[in-house]
Amino acid sequence: MRPPITAVPSDLEQIPDYPAVFLLWAPEGDPYLARTSLLRRRLRRLLASPDRLSRMLRLGGLVDRIEYWPTGSQLEAMLVHLELAQRHFPKEWPKITRLKPPAFVKLLGDNPFPRMMVTTRLGKGTALGPFPSRVAAERYENQVLDLFQIRRCEENLVPSPEHPGCIYGEMNRCLRPCQQVVSEDEYRHESARVEAFLRSSGTSLLEPAETARDRASSEMDFEEAERLHLRVERIKEAANGAGELARPLDQLMGVAVVPSPGVNTINLVFFAAGRWQGVRSLFLGESSSVVLSMDRRLREIAHEILPETGTAPKGPPITEHLAVLSRWHGASWRDGEWIGFDSLEKIPYRKLVNAVGRVSAKRTGKASEQPN
């Protein structure tokens, strides 16, 4: 995060009226942290003289220093606000940021009889996410489970022929490991197929089904072809149920193209290894030095952030960073574009160049509508 701009209350009228995250410091105690779309107007209200009849917070006479960070987008404001909240309020930052942990669909592979579950906690197992809501995660989980025969029960199984089983076993939608109908290895094979489905976005199941359907059609077995066609449609529906964002966390990579507070500048915020990798500014105006193509400049920025071949800086995923991504990506007020990719070699630079152009044009249009 870049250093703040510092001011004192007497400089209030010289502070620009633009979006920013700010801290108000008193001689003693914790600072006041907030973000706003109009900095000077918000500070003018906060630094007004106290009024006993007003319920609005008034800090006039108590503040001796102002620190602020101009922000060009909602995403940048959320990230700066989060970092400052964690730095200055280590115990209270979840309440201050109001970030809810996103939902994930996880395959618990460390269990002798793996099962799927919807959770907000990261840990062992293959986690797919983030989903925009728990309802969306549960819907995707059910669609995937309908394609396989792993268990849906949550109990720690003690397999026995006398186990009562459940309705899914009676409907032949579970291999019934609880009743020792299959061995642990046979069940593990089925759970491995589920993991392959999650990690391949459904391709591991879709391609064999399409091949079998085409073969049945070429052999004039139209009833079988129709049955397989319906299965292909169910597989596609389940795979598409994950949405644009949800994928295994080690495969979740992308870049947010958002406006910048600087003139003729766009911000690129890369996401990899379960965390935001910092904000990089891309100047769109001509430079006095050698003018590089947009494609080359984007490649240089990408290689600076993700220096190794197709990998990202090491470290565990950060839940609050995933929460910011999920909230920004699914919001109606999202002020930028998300370009996802699987690795450094697969960055769609043509799409990225076009996204930069669209965000820049939209930002320029908004600026031209503002009164002088």
mmCIF file of C-alpha atoms in Angstrom, residues 10-367:
data_model
loop_
_atom_site.group_PDB
_atom_site.id
_atom_site.type_symbol
_atom_site.label_atom_id
_atom_site.label_comp_id
_atom_site.label_asym_id
_atom_site.label_seq_id
_atom_site.Cartn_x
_atom_site.Cartn_y
_atom_site.Cartn_z
ATOM 1 C CA SER A 10 -6.912 23.707 8.969
ATOM 2 C CA ASP A 11 -6.130 22.380 5.462
ATOM 3 C CA LEU A 12 -9.674 21.043 5.035
ATOM 4 C CA GLU A 13 -10.685 23.297 2.136
ATOM 5 C CA GLN A 14 -7.579 22.307 0.155
ATOM 6 C CA ILE A 15 -8.376 18.589 0.395
ATOM 7 C CA PRO A 16 -9.909 17.324 -2.882
ATOM 8 C CA ASP A 17 -13.451 15.996 -2.907
ATOM 9 C CA TYR A 18 -12.745 12.520 -4.336
ATOM 10 C CA PRO A 19 -13.115 8.899 -3.166
ATOM 11 C CA ALA A 20 -10.665 7.932 -0.432
ATOM 12 C CA VAL A 21 -9.989 5.911 2.689
ATOM 13 C CA PHE A 22 -8.946 8.054 5.637
ATOM 14 C CA LEU A 23 -7.761 8.032 9.234
ATOM 15 C CA LEU A 24 -8.444 10.790 11.764
ATOM 16 C CA TRP A 25 -5.876 10.923 14.549
ATOM 17 C CA ALA A 26 -6.365 12.459 17.983
ATOM 18 C CA PRO A 27 -3.435 13.170 20.312
ATOM 19 C CA GLU A 28 -4.301 9.974 22.203
ATOM 20 C CA GLY A 29 -6.217 6.775 21.541
ATOM 21 C CA ASP A 30 -7.133 4.838 18.419
ATOM 22 C CA PRO A 31 -7.765 6.596 15.109
ATOM 23 C CA TYR A 32 -11.115 6.902 13.344
ATOM 24 C CA LEU A 33 -11.143 4.843 10.132
ATOM 25 C CA ALA A 34 -13.625 5.193 7.276
ATOM 26 C CA ARG A 35 -13.959 5.332 3.512
ATOM 27 C CA THR A 36 -15.985 7.757 1.464
ATOM 28 C CA SER A 37 -16.839 8.763 -2.089
ATOM 29 C CA LEU A 38 -16.477 12.505 -1.323
ATOM 30 C CA LEU A 39 -13.571 13.112 1.036
ATOM 31 C CA ARG A 40 -13.810 16.866 1.710
ATOM 32 C CA ARG A 41 -17.571 16.789 2.283
ATOM 33 C CA ARG A 42 -17.248 13.848 4.706
ATOM 34 C CA LEU A 43 -14.397 15.492 6.614
ATOM 35 C CA ARG A 44 -16.283 18.787 6.766
ATOM 36 C CA ARG A 45 -19.155 17.040 8.484
ATOM 37 C CA LEU A 46 -16.974 15.021 10.867
ATOM 38 C CA LEU A 47 -14.783 17.968 11.872
ATOM 39 C CA ALA A 48 -17.687 20.305 12.540
ATOM 40 C CA SER A 49 -18.225 21.628 16.052
ATOM 41 C CA PRO A 50 -20.088 19.230 18.362
ATOM 42 C CA ASP A 51 -23.865 19.689 18.492
ATOM 43 C CA ARG A 52 -25.782 18.232 21.417
ATOM 44 C CA LEU A 53 -28.989 18.084 19.390
ATOM 45 C CA SER A 54 -27.412 16.114 16.556
ATOM 46 C CA ARG A 55 -26.914 12.347 16.573
ATOM 47 C CA MET A 56 -24.232 12.575 13.909
ATOM 48 C CA LEU A 57 -20.636 11.923 14.939
ATOM 49 C CA ARG A 58 -18.755 15.205 15.387
ATOM 50 C CA LEU A 59 -15.003 15.252 16.083
ATOM 51 C CA GLY A 60 -14.340 18.980 15.865
ATOM 52 C CA GLY A 61 -11.503 20.043 18.137
ATOM 53 C CA LEU A 62 -10.386 16.445 18.796
ATOM 54 C CA VAL A 63 -8.450 15.700 15.588
ATOM 55 C CA ASP A 64 -4.936 16.978 15.004
ATOM 56 C CA ARG A 65 -3.918 14.907 11.946
ATOM 57 C CA ILE A 66 -5.603 13.521 8.830
ATOM 58 C CA GLU A 67 -4.193 10.718 6.692
ATOM 59 C CA TYR A 68 -5.907 9.696 3.481
ATOM 60 C CA TRP A 69 -5.415 7.394 0.520
ATOM 61 C CA PRO A 70 -7.155 8.370 -2.761
ATOM 62 C CA THR A 71 -8.891 5.390 -4.380
ATOM 63 C CA GLY A 72 -10.102 5.009 -7.926
ATOM 64 C CA SER A 73 -12.356 1.983 -7.425
ATOM 65 C CA GLN A 74 -14.482 0.198 -4.879
ATOM 66 C CA LEU A 75 -12.073 -2.753 -4.971
ATOM 67 C CA GLU A 76 -9.052 -0.617 -4.107
ATOM 68 C CA ALA A 77 -11.033 1.093 -1.343
ATOM 69 C CA MET A 78 -12.004 -2.272 0.154
ATOM 70 C CA LEU A 79 -8.405 -3.515 0.110
ATOM 71 C CA VAL A 80 -6.960 -0.335 1.646
ATOM 72 C CA HIS A 81 -9.727 -0.244 4.263
ATOM 73 C CA LEU A 82 -9.100 -3.902 5.131
ATOM 74 C CA GLU A 83 -5.341 -3.442 5.503
ATOM 75 C CA LEU A 84 -5.731 -0.376 7.711
ATOM 76 C CA ALA A 85 -8.387 -2.065 9.848
ATOM 77 C CA GLN A 86 -6.164 -5.099 10.425
ATOM 78 C CA ARG A 87 -3.175 -2.882 11.217
ATOM 79 C CA HIS A 88 -4.850 -0.522 13.676
ATOM 80 C CA PHE A 89 -7.664 -2.718 15.026
ATOM 81 C CA PRO A 90 -6.275 -6.292 15.180
ATOM 82 C CA LYS A 91 -9.179 -7.573 17.298
ATOM 83 C CA GLU A 92 -12.073 -5.572 15.885
ATOM 84 C CA TRP A 93 -11.327 -5.526 12.145
ATOM 85 C CA PRO A 94 -13.965 -8.171 11.195
ATOM 86 C CA LYS A 95 -16.681 -5.980 12.723
ATOM 87 C CA ILE A 96 -15.252 -2.835 11.120
ATOM 88 C CA THR A 97 -14.916 -4.261 7.601
ATOM 89 C CA ARG A 98 -18.143 -6.307 7.813
ATOM 90 C CA LEU A 99 -16.660 -8.943 5.552
ATOM 91 C CA LYS A 100 -18.452 -12.270 5.684
ATOM 92 C CA PRO A 101 -16.405 -15.412 4.978
ATOM 93 C CA PRO A 102 -17.392 -16.717 1.536
ATOM 94 C CA ALA A 103 -18.870 -20.165 0.970
ATOM 95 C CA PHE A 104 -16.856 -23.059 -0.432
ATOM 96 C CA VAL A 105 -17.689 -26.585 -1.552
ATOM 97 C CA LYS A 106 -15.115 -28.947 -0.112
ATOM 98 C CA LEU A 107 -14.320 -32.611 -0.675
ATOM 99 C CA LEU A 108 -13.019 -34.011 2.600
ATOM 100 C CA GLY A 109 -10.316 -36.325 1.351
ATOM 101 C CA ASP A 110 -8.766 -37.086 4.748
ATOM 102 C CA ASN A 111 -11.844 -39.095 5.770
ATOM 103 C CA PRO A 112 -11.712 -42.854 5.073
ATOM 104 C CA PHE A 113 -14.989 -42.359 3.207
ATOM 105 C CA PRO A 114 -14.744 -38.863 1.646
ATOM 106 C CA ARG A 115 -17.824 -36.683 1.395
ATOM 107 C CA MET A 116 -18.675 -33.194 0.180
ATOM 108 C CA MET A 117 -19.750 -30.314 2.354
ATOM 109 C CA VAL A 118 -20.432 -26.577 2.161
ATOM 110 C CA THR A 119 -18.268 -24.557 4.526
ATOM 111 C CA THR A 120 -16.765 -21.125 5.133
ATOM 112 C CA ARG A 121 -13.534 -22.546 6.552
ATOM 113 C CA LEU A 122 -10.438 -23.497 4.643
ATOM 114 C CA GLY A 123 -8.345 -26.488 5.599
ATOM 115 C CA LYS A 124 -7.597 -29.990 4.413
ATOM 116 C CA GLY A 125 -9.359 -31.260 1.319
ATOM 117 C CA THR A 126 -10.133 -29.905 -2.123
ATOM 118 C CA ALA A 127 -12.001 -26.608 -1.751
ATOM 119 C CA LEU A 128 -13.888 -25.027 -4.640
ATOM 120 C CA GLY A 129 -14.933 -21.407 -4.401
ATOM 121 C CA PRO A 130 -15.672 -18.753 -3.522
ATOM 122 C CA PHE A 131 -19.406 -18.866 -4.246
ATOM 123 C CA PRO A 132 -21.571 -15.722 -4.144
ATOM 124 C CA SER A 133 -23.716 -17.232 -1.381
ATOM 125 C CA ARG A 134 -24.198 -20.369 0.669
ATOM 126 C CA VAL A 135 -27.368 -21.110 -1.299
ATOM 127 C CA ALA A 136 -25.378 -21.097 -4.556
ATOM 128 C CA ALA A 137 -22.771 -23.414 -3.029
ATOM 129 C CA GLU A 138 -25.422 -25.847 -1.790
ATOM 130 C CA ARG A 139 -27.116 -25.859 -5.199
ATOM 131 C CA TYR A 140 -23.820 -26.690 -6.911
ATOM 132 C CA GLU A 141 -23.043 -29.395 -4.337
ATOM 133 C CA ASN A 142 -26.385 -31.098 -4.956
ATOM 134 C CA GLN A 143 -25.949 -30.964 -8.731
ATOM 135 C CA VAL A 144 -22.516 -32.603 -8.481
ATOM 136 C CA LEU A 145 -23.686 -35.257 -6.012
ATOM 137 C CA ASP A 146 -26.477 -36.229 -8.419
ATOM 138 C CA LEU A 147 -23.786 -37.265 -10.918
ATOM 139 C CA PHE A 148 -21.894 -39.560 -8.557
ATOM 140 C CA GLN A 149 -22.501 -42.132 -5.851
ATOM 141 C CA ILE A 150 -20.579 -40.826 -2.877
ATOM 142 C CA ARG A 151 -22.352 -40.525 0.444
ATOM 143 C CA ARG A 152 -24.360 -37.508 1.587
ATOM 144 C CA CYS A 153 -24.521 -38.382 5.278
ATOM 145 C CA GLU A 154 -22.371 -36.463 7.765
ATOM 146 C CA GLU A 155 -21.747 -39.181 10.334
ATOM 147 C CA ASN A 156 -18.370 -40.788 10.966
ATOM 148 C CA LEU A 157 -19.087 -44.133 9.394
ATOM 149 C CA VAL A 158 -18.545 -47.414 11.157
ATOM 150 C CA PRO A 159 -19.362 -49.797 8.280
ATOM 151 C CA SER A 160 -21.447 -52.789 9.188
ATOM 152 C CA PRO A 161 -23.856 -55.092 7.319
ATOM 153 C CA GLU A 162 -26.434 -54.216 10.004
ATOM 154 C CA HIS A 163 -26.237 -50.460 9.317
ATOM 155 C CA PRO A 164 -29.751 -49.171 8.443
ATOM 156 C CA GLY A 165 -28.489 -47.183 5.424
ATOM 157 C CA CYS A 166 -30.472 -44.306 3.921
ATOM 158 C CA ILE A 167 -32.868 -43.436 1.123
ATOM 159 C CA TYR A 168 -30.034 -42.574 -1.285
ATOM 160 C CA GLY A 169 -28.680 -46.095 -0.997
ATOM 161 C CA GLU A 170 -32.136 -47.512 -1.714
ATOM 162 C CA MET A 171 -32.349 -45.285 -4.810
ATOM 163 C CA ASN A 172 -28.929 -46.525 -6.008
ATOM 164 C CA ARG A 173 -27.499 -42.999 -5.641
ATOM 165 C CA CYS A 174 -24.903 -44.023 -3.054
ATOM 166 C CA LEU A 175 -22.414 -46.903 -3.013
ATOM 167 C CA ARG A 176 -23.537 -47.709 0.555
ATOM 168 C CA PRO A 177 -20.133 -47.942 2.232
ATOM 169 C CA CYS A 178 -21.991 -47.841 5.552
ATOM 170 C CA GLN A 179 -23.366 -51.341 4.817
ATOM 171 C CA GLN A 180 -20.041 -52.625 3.437
ATOM 172 C CA VAL A 181 -21.538 -53.040 -0.036
ATOM 173 C CA VAL A 182 -18.248 -51.705 -1.483
ATOM 174 C CA SER A 183 -14.714 -51.770 -0.164
ATOM 175 C CA GLU A 184 -12.852 -48.675 0.981
ATOM 176 C CA ASP A 185 -10.724 -48.759 -2.183
ATOM 177 C CA GLU A 186 -13.792 -48.940 -4.415
ATOM 178 C CA TYR A 187 -15.319 -45.979 -2.609
ATOM 179 C CA ARG A 188 -12.048 -44.060 -2.881
ATOM 180 C CA HIS A 189 -12.110 -44.568 -6.635
ATOM 181 C CA GLU A 190 -15.531 -42.912 -6.827
ATOM 182 C CA SER A 191 -14.418 -39.996 -4.645
ATOM 183 C CA ALA A 192 -11.356 -39.575 -6.896
ATOM 184 C CA ARG A 193 -13.743 -39.168 -9.839
ATOM 185 C CA VAL A 194 -15.512 -36.403 -7.903
ATOM 186 C CA GLU A 195 -12.231 -34.636 -7.224
ATOM 187 C CA ALA A 196 -11.295 -34.882 -10.909
ATOM 188 C CA PHE A 197 -14.663 -33.327 -11.794
ATOM 189 C CA LEU A 198 -14.055 -30.418 -9.407
ATOM 190 C CA ARG A 199 -10.522 -29.800 -10.600
ATOM 191 C CA SER A 200 -11.363 -29.999 -14.308
ATOM 192 C CA SER A 201 -14.572 -27.904 -14.198
ATOM 193 C CA GLY A 202 -16.509 -30.982 -15.264
ATOM 194 C CA THR A 203 -14.348 -31.899 -18.277
ATOM 195 C CA SER A 204 -13.270 -35.229 -16.773
ATOM 196 C CA LEU A 205 -16.887 -36.412 -16.884
ATOM 197 C CA LEU A 206 -18.152 -34.457 -19.863
ATOM 198 C CA GLU A 207 -15.696 -35.658 -22.509
ATOM 199 C CA PRO A 208 -16.286 -39.427 -21.957
ATOM 200 C CA ALA A 209 -20.053 -38.843 -21.907
ATOM 201 C CA GLU A 210 -19.945 -36.908 -25.189
ATOM 202 C CA THR A 211 -17.760 -39.582 -26.788
ATOM 203 C CA ALA A 212 -20.151 -42.336 -25.695
ATOM 204 C CA ARG A 213 -23.139 -40.348 -26.968
ATOM 205 C CA ASP A 214 -21.568 -39.774 -30.378
ATOM 206 C CA ARG A 215 -20.633 -43.446 -30.635
ATOM 207 C CA ALA A 216 -24.190 -44.548 -29.820
ATOM 208 C CA SER A 217 -25.536 -42.116 -32.388
ATOM 209 C CA SER A 218 -23.160 -43.378 -35.092
ATOM 210 C CA GLU A 219 -24.213 -46.956 -34.303
ATOM 211 C CA MET A 220 -27.882 -45.976 -34.758
ATOM 212 C CA ASP A 221 -28.640 -46.720 -31.092
ATOM 213 C CA PHE A 222 -30.812 -43.657 -30.726
ATOM 214 C CA GLU A 223 -32.392 -44.561 -27.377
ATOM 215 C CA GLU A 224 -28.961 -44.881 -25.776
ATOM 216 C CA ALA A 225 -27.823 -41.724 -27.550
ATOM 217 C CA GLU A 226 -30.829 -39.857 -26.144
ATOM 218 C CA ARG A 227 -30.100 -41.131 -22.627
ATOM 219 C CA LEU A 228 -26.463 -40.109 -22.894
ATOM 220 C CA HIS A 229 -27.433 -36.736 -24.339
ATOM 221 C CA LEU A 230 -29.559 -36.047 -21.265
ATOM 222 C CA ARG A 231 -26.596 -37.016 -19.082
ATOM 223 C CA VAL A 232 -24.334 -34.640 -21.029
ATOM 224 C CA GLU A 233 -26.807 -31.823 -20.410
ATOM 225 C CA ARG A 234 -26.901 -32.630 -16.690
ATOM 226 C CA ILE A 235 -23.098 -32.601 -16.532
ATOM 227 C CA LYS A 236 -22.945 -29.245 -18.313
ATOM 228 C CA GLU A 237 -25.591 -27.799 -16.006
ATOM 229 C CA ALA A 238 -23.682 -28.976 -12.938
ATOM 230 C CA ALA A 239 -20.336 -27.670 -14.228
ATOM 231 C CA ASN A 240 -21.836 -24.290 -15.150
ATOM 232 C CA GLY A 241 -23.421 -24.097 -11.690
ATOM 233 C CA ALA A 242 -20.035 -23.149 -10.251
ATOM 234 C CA GLY A 243 -20.268 -19.782 -11.981
ATOM 235 C CA GLU A 244 -17.460 -17.647 -13.345
ATOM 236 C CA LEU A 245 -15.471 -17.363 -10.132
ATOM 237 C CA ALA A 246 -15.586 -20.648 -8.197
ATOM 238 C CA ARG A 247 -12.742 -23.076 -8.869
ATOM 239 C CA PRO A 248 -10.108 -24.983 -6.828
ATOM 240 C CA LEU A 249 -8.170 -22.388 -4.857
ATOM 241 C CA ASP A 250 -4.807 -23.366 -6.326
ATOM 242 C CA GLN A 251 -6.312 -22.706 -9.772
ATOM 243 C CA LEU A 252 -8.049 -19.442 -8.845
ATOM 244 C CA MET A 253 -6.077 -16.770 -10.662
ATOM 245 C CA GLY A 254 -7.132 -13.596 -12.389
ATOM 246 C CA VAL A 255 -6.816 -9.847 -12.613
ATOM 247 C CA ALA A 256 -9.256 -7.068 -11.821
ATOM 248 C CA VAL A 257 -9.143 -4.129 -14.239
ATOM 249 C CA VAL A 258 -10.413 -1.102 -12.325
ATOM 250 C CA PRO A 259 -10.261 2.696 -12.514
ATOM 251 C CA SER A 260 -7.349 4.539 -10.903
ATOM 252 C CA PRO A 261 -7.330 7.875 -9.075
ATOM 253 C CA GLY A 262 -4.516 9.013 -11.381
ATOM 254 C CA VAL A 263 -5.064 10.764 -14.701
ATOM 255 C CA ASN A 264 -4.863 8.518 -17.807
ATOM 256 C CA THR A 265 -4.220 5.524 -15.564
ATOM 257 C CA ILE A 266 -5.875 2.170 -15.005
ATOM 258 C CA ASN A 267 -5.189 -0.115 -12.044
ATOM 259 C CA LEU A 268 -4.525 -3.837 -12.390
ATOM 260 C CA VAL A 269 -5.065 -5.937 -9.257
ATOM 261 C CA PHE A 270 -3.833 -9.510 -9.707
ATOM 262 C CA PHE A 271 -5.210 -12.363 -7.623
ATOM 263 C CA ALA A 272 -3.250 -15.600 -7.149
ATOM 264 C CA ALA A 273 -2.427 -18.139 -4.429
ATOM 265 C CA GLY A 274 -5.653 -17.212 -2.615
ATOM 266 C CA ARG A 275 -4.660 -13.570 -2.104
ATOM 267 C CA TRP A 276 -4.518 -10.187 -3.788
ATOM 268 C CA GLN A 277 -1.021 -9.441 -5.072
ATOM 269 C CA GLY A 278 -1.132 -5.656 -4.793
ATOM 270 C CA VAL A 279 -2.242 -2.837 -7.078
ATOM 271 C CA ARG A 280 -0.250 -2.053 -10.233
ATOM 272 C CA SER A 281 -0.899 1.145 -12.200
ATOM 273 C CA LEU A 282 -0.914 1.156 -15.995
ATOM 274 C CA PHE A 283 -0.359 4.562 -17.568
ATOM 275 C CA LEU A 284 -2.331 4.916 -20.800
ATOM 276 C CA GLY A 285 -0.840 8.146 -22.099
ATOM 277 C CA GLU A 286 2.204 8.368 -24.338
ATOM 278 C CA SER A 287 5.581 8.459 -22.644
ATOM 279 C CA SER A 288 8.642 10.390 -23.697
ATOM 280 C CA SER A 289 10.535 7.101 -23.689
ATOM 281 C CA VAL A 290 10.039 4.275 -26.118
ATOM 282 C CA VAL A 291 6.338 3.548 -26.385
ATOM 283 C CA LEU A 292 5.678 -0.137 -25.748
ATOM 284 C CA SER A 293 2.637 -1.985 -27.020
ATOM 285 C CA MET A 294 -0.164 -2.491 -24.533
ATOM 286 C CA ASP A 295 0.226 -6.257 -24.831
ATOM 287 C CA ARG A 296 3.935 -6.127 -23.945
ATOM 288 C CA ARG A 297 3.390 -3.785 -21.008
ATOM 289 C CA LEU A 298 0.724 -6.091 -19.613
ATOM 290 C CA ARG A 299 3.038 -9.082 -19.977
ATOM 291 C CA GLU A 300 5.803 -7.267 -18.113
ATOM 292 C CA ILE A 301 3.459 -6.420 -15.241
ATOM 293 C CA ALA A 302 2.210 -10.018 -15.086
ATOM 294 C CA HIS A 303 5.725 -11.460 -15.021
ATOM 295 C CA GLU A 304 6.702 -8.991 -12.307
ATOM 296 C CA ILE A 305 3.891 -10.212 -10.070
ATOM 297 C CA LEU A 306 4.002 -13.905 -11.044
ATOM 298 C CA PRO A 307 7.698 -14.415 -11.811
ATOM 299 C CA GLU A 308 7.745 -18.199 -11.909
ATOM 300 C CA THR A 309 6.269 -20.206 -14.724
ATOM 301 C CA GLY A 310 2.550 -20.334 -14.108
ATOM 302 C CA THR A 311 2.910 -20.022 -10.333
ATOM 303 C CA ALA A 312 2.322 -17.355 -7.735
ATOM 304 C CA PRO A 313 4.025 -16.333 -4.500
ATOM 305 C CA LYS A 314 3.796 -19.078 -1.883
ATOM 306 C CA GLY A 315 1.561 -18.904 1.159
ATOM 307 C CA PRO A 316 -1.835 -20.110 2.392
ATOM 308 C CA PRO A 317 -5.012 -18.525 1.008
ATOM 309 C CA ILE A 318 -6.273 -15.529 2.966
ATOM 310 C CA THR A 319 -9.973 -15.882 3.749
ATOM 311 C CA GLU A 320 -10.607 -12.140 3.955
ATOM 312 C CA HIS A 321 -9.001 -11.619 0.526
ATOM 313 C CA LEU A 322 -11.325 -14.265 -0.892
ATOM 314 C CA ALA A 323 -14.216 -12.486 0.822
ATOM 315 C CA VAL A 324 -13.246 -9.202 -0.864
ATOM 316 C CA LEU A 325 -13.040 -10.940 -4.242
ATOM 317 C CA SER A 326 -16.434 -12.597 -3.815
ATOM 318 C CA ARG A 327 -18.130 -9.419 -2.609
ATOM 319 C CA TRP A 328 -16.666 -7.196 -5.332
ATOM 320 C CA HIS A 329 -17.184 -9.700 -8.149
ATOM 321 C CA GLY A 330 -20.852 -10.297 -7.352
ATOM 322 C CA ALA A 331 -21.826 -6.721 -6.513
ATOM 323 C CA SER A 332 -24.185 -4.594 -8.592
ATOM 324 C CA TRP A 333 -21.814 -1.661 -7.997
ATOM 325 C CA ARG A 334 -18.740 -3.441 -9.387
ATOM 326 C CA ASP A 335 -16.714 -0.755 -11.129
ATOM 327 C CA GLY A 336 -14.347 -2.831 -13.231
ATOM 328 C CA GLU A 337 -13.868 -6.138 -15.010
ATOM 329 C CA TRP A 338 -12.544 -9.525 -13.894
ATOM 330 C CA ILE A 339 -10.386 -11.604 -16.249
ATOM 331 C CA GLY A 340 -9.797 -15.115 -14.927
ATOM 332 C CA PHE A 341 -7.093 -17.550 -16.035
ATOM 333 C CA ASP A 342 -5.519 -20.835 -14.922
ATOM 334 C CA SER A 343 -1.802 -19.978 -15.105
ATOM 335 C CA LEU A 344 0.660 -17.374 -16.305
ATOM 336 C CA GLU A 345 0.909 -19.056 -19.710
ATOM 337 C CA LYS A 346 -2.852 -18.889 -20.135
ATOM 338 C CA ILE A 347 -3.446 -15.191 -19.447
ATOM 339 C CA PRO A 348 -5.814 -14.007 -22.226
ATOM 340 C CA TYR A 349 -3.924 -10.837 -23.097
ATOM 341 C CA ARG A 350 -6.283 -9.930 -25.931
ATOM 342 C CA LYS A 351 -9.220 -9.966 -23.509
ATOM 343 C CA LEU A 352 -7.145 -8.039 -20.995
ATOM 344 C CA VAL A 353 -6.268 -5.328 -23.529
ATOM 345 C CA ASN A 354 -9.941 -5.011 -24.492
ATOM 346 C CA ALA A 355 -10.966 -4.808 -20.815
ATOM 347 C CA VAL A 356 -8.441 -2.012 -20.227
ATOM 348 C CA GLY A 357 -9.946 -0.133 -23.174
ATOM 349 C CA ARG A 358 -13.519 -0.545 -21.925
ATOM 350 C CA VAL A 359 -12.749 0.497 -18.339
ATOM 351 C CA SER A 360 -10.743 3.474 -19.575
ATOM 352 C CA ALA A 361 -13.529 4.582 -21.936
ATOM 353 C CA LYS A 362 -16.145 4.248 -19.201
ATOM 354 C CA ARG A 363 -14.009 6.227 -16.773
ATOM 355 C CA THR A 364 -13.411 8.953 -19.379
ATOM 356 C CA GLY A 365 -17.124 9.140 -20.097
ATOM 357 C CA LYS A 366 -17.970 9.589 -16.425
ATOM 358 C CA ALA A 367 -15.319 12.272 -16.041
#
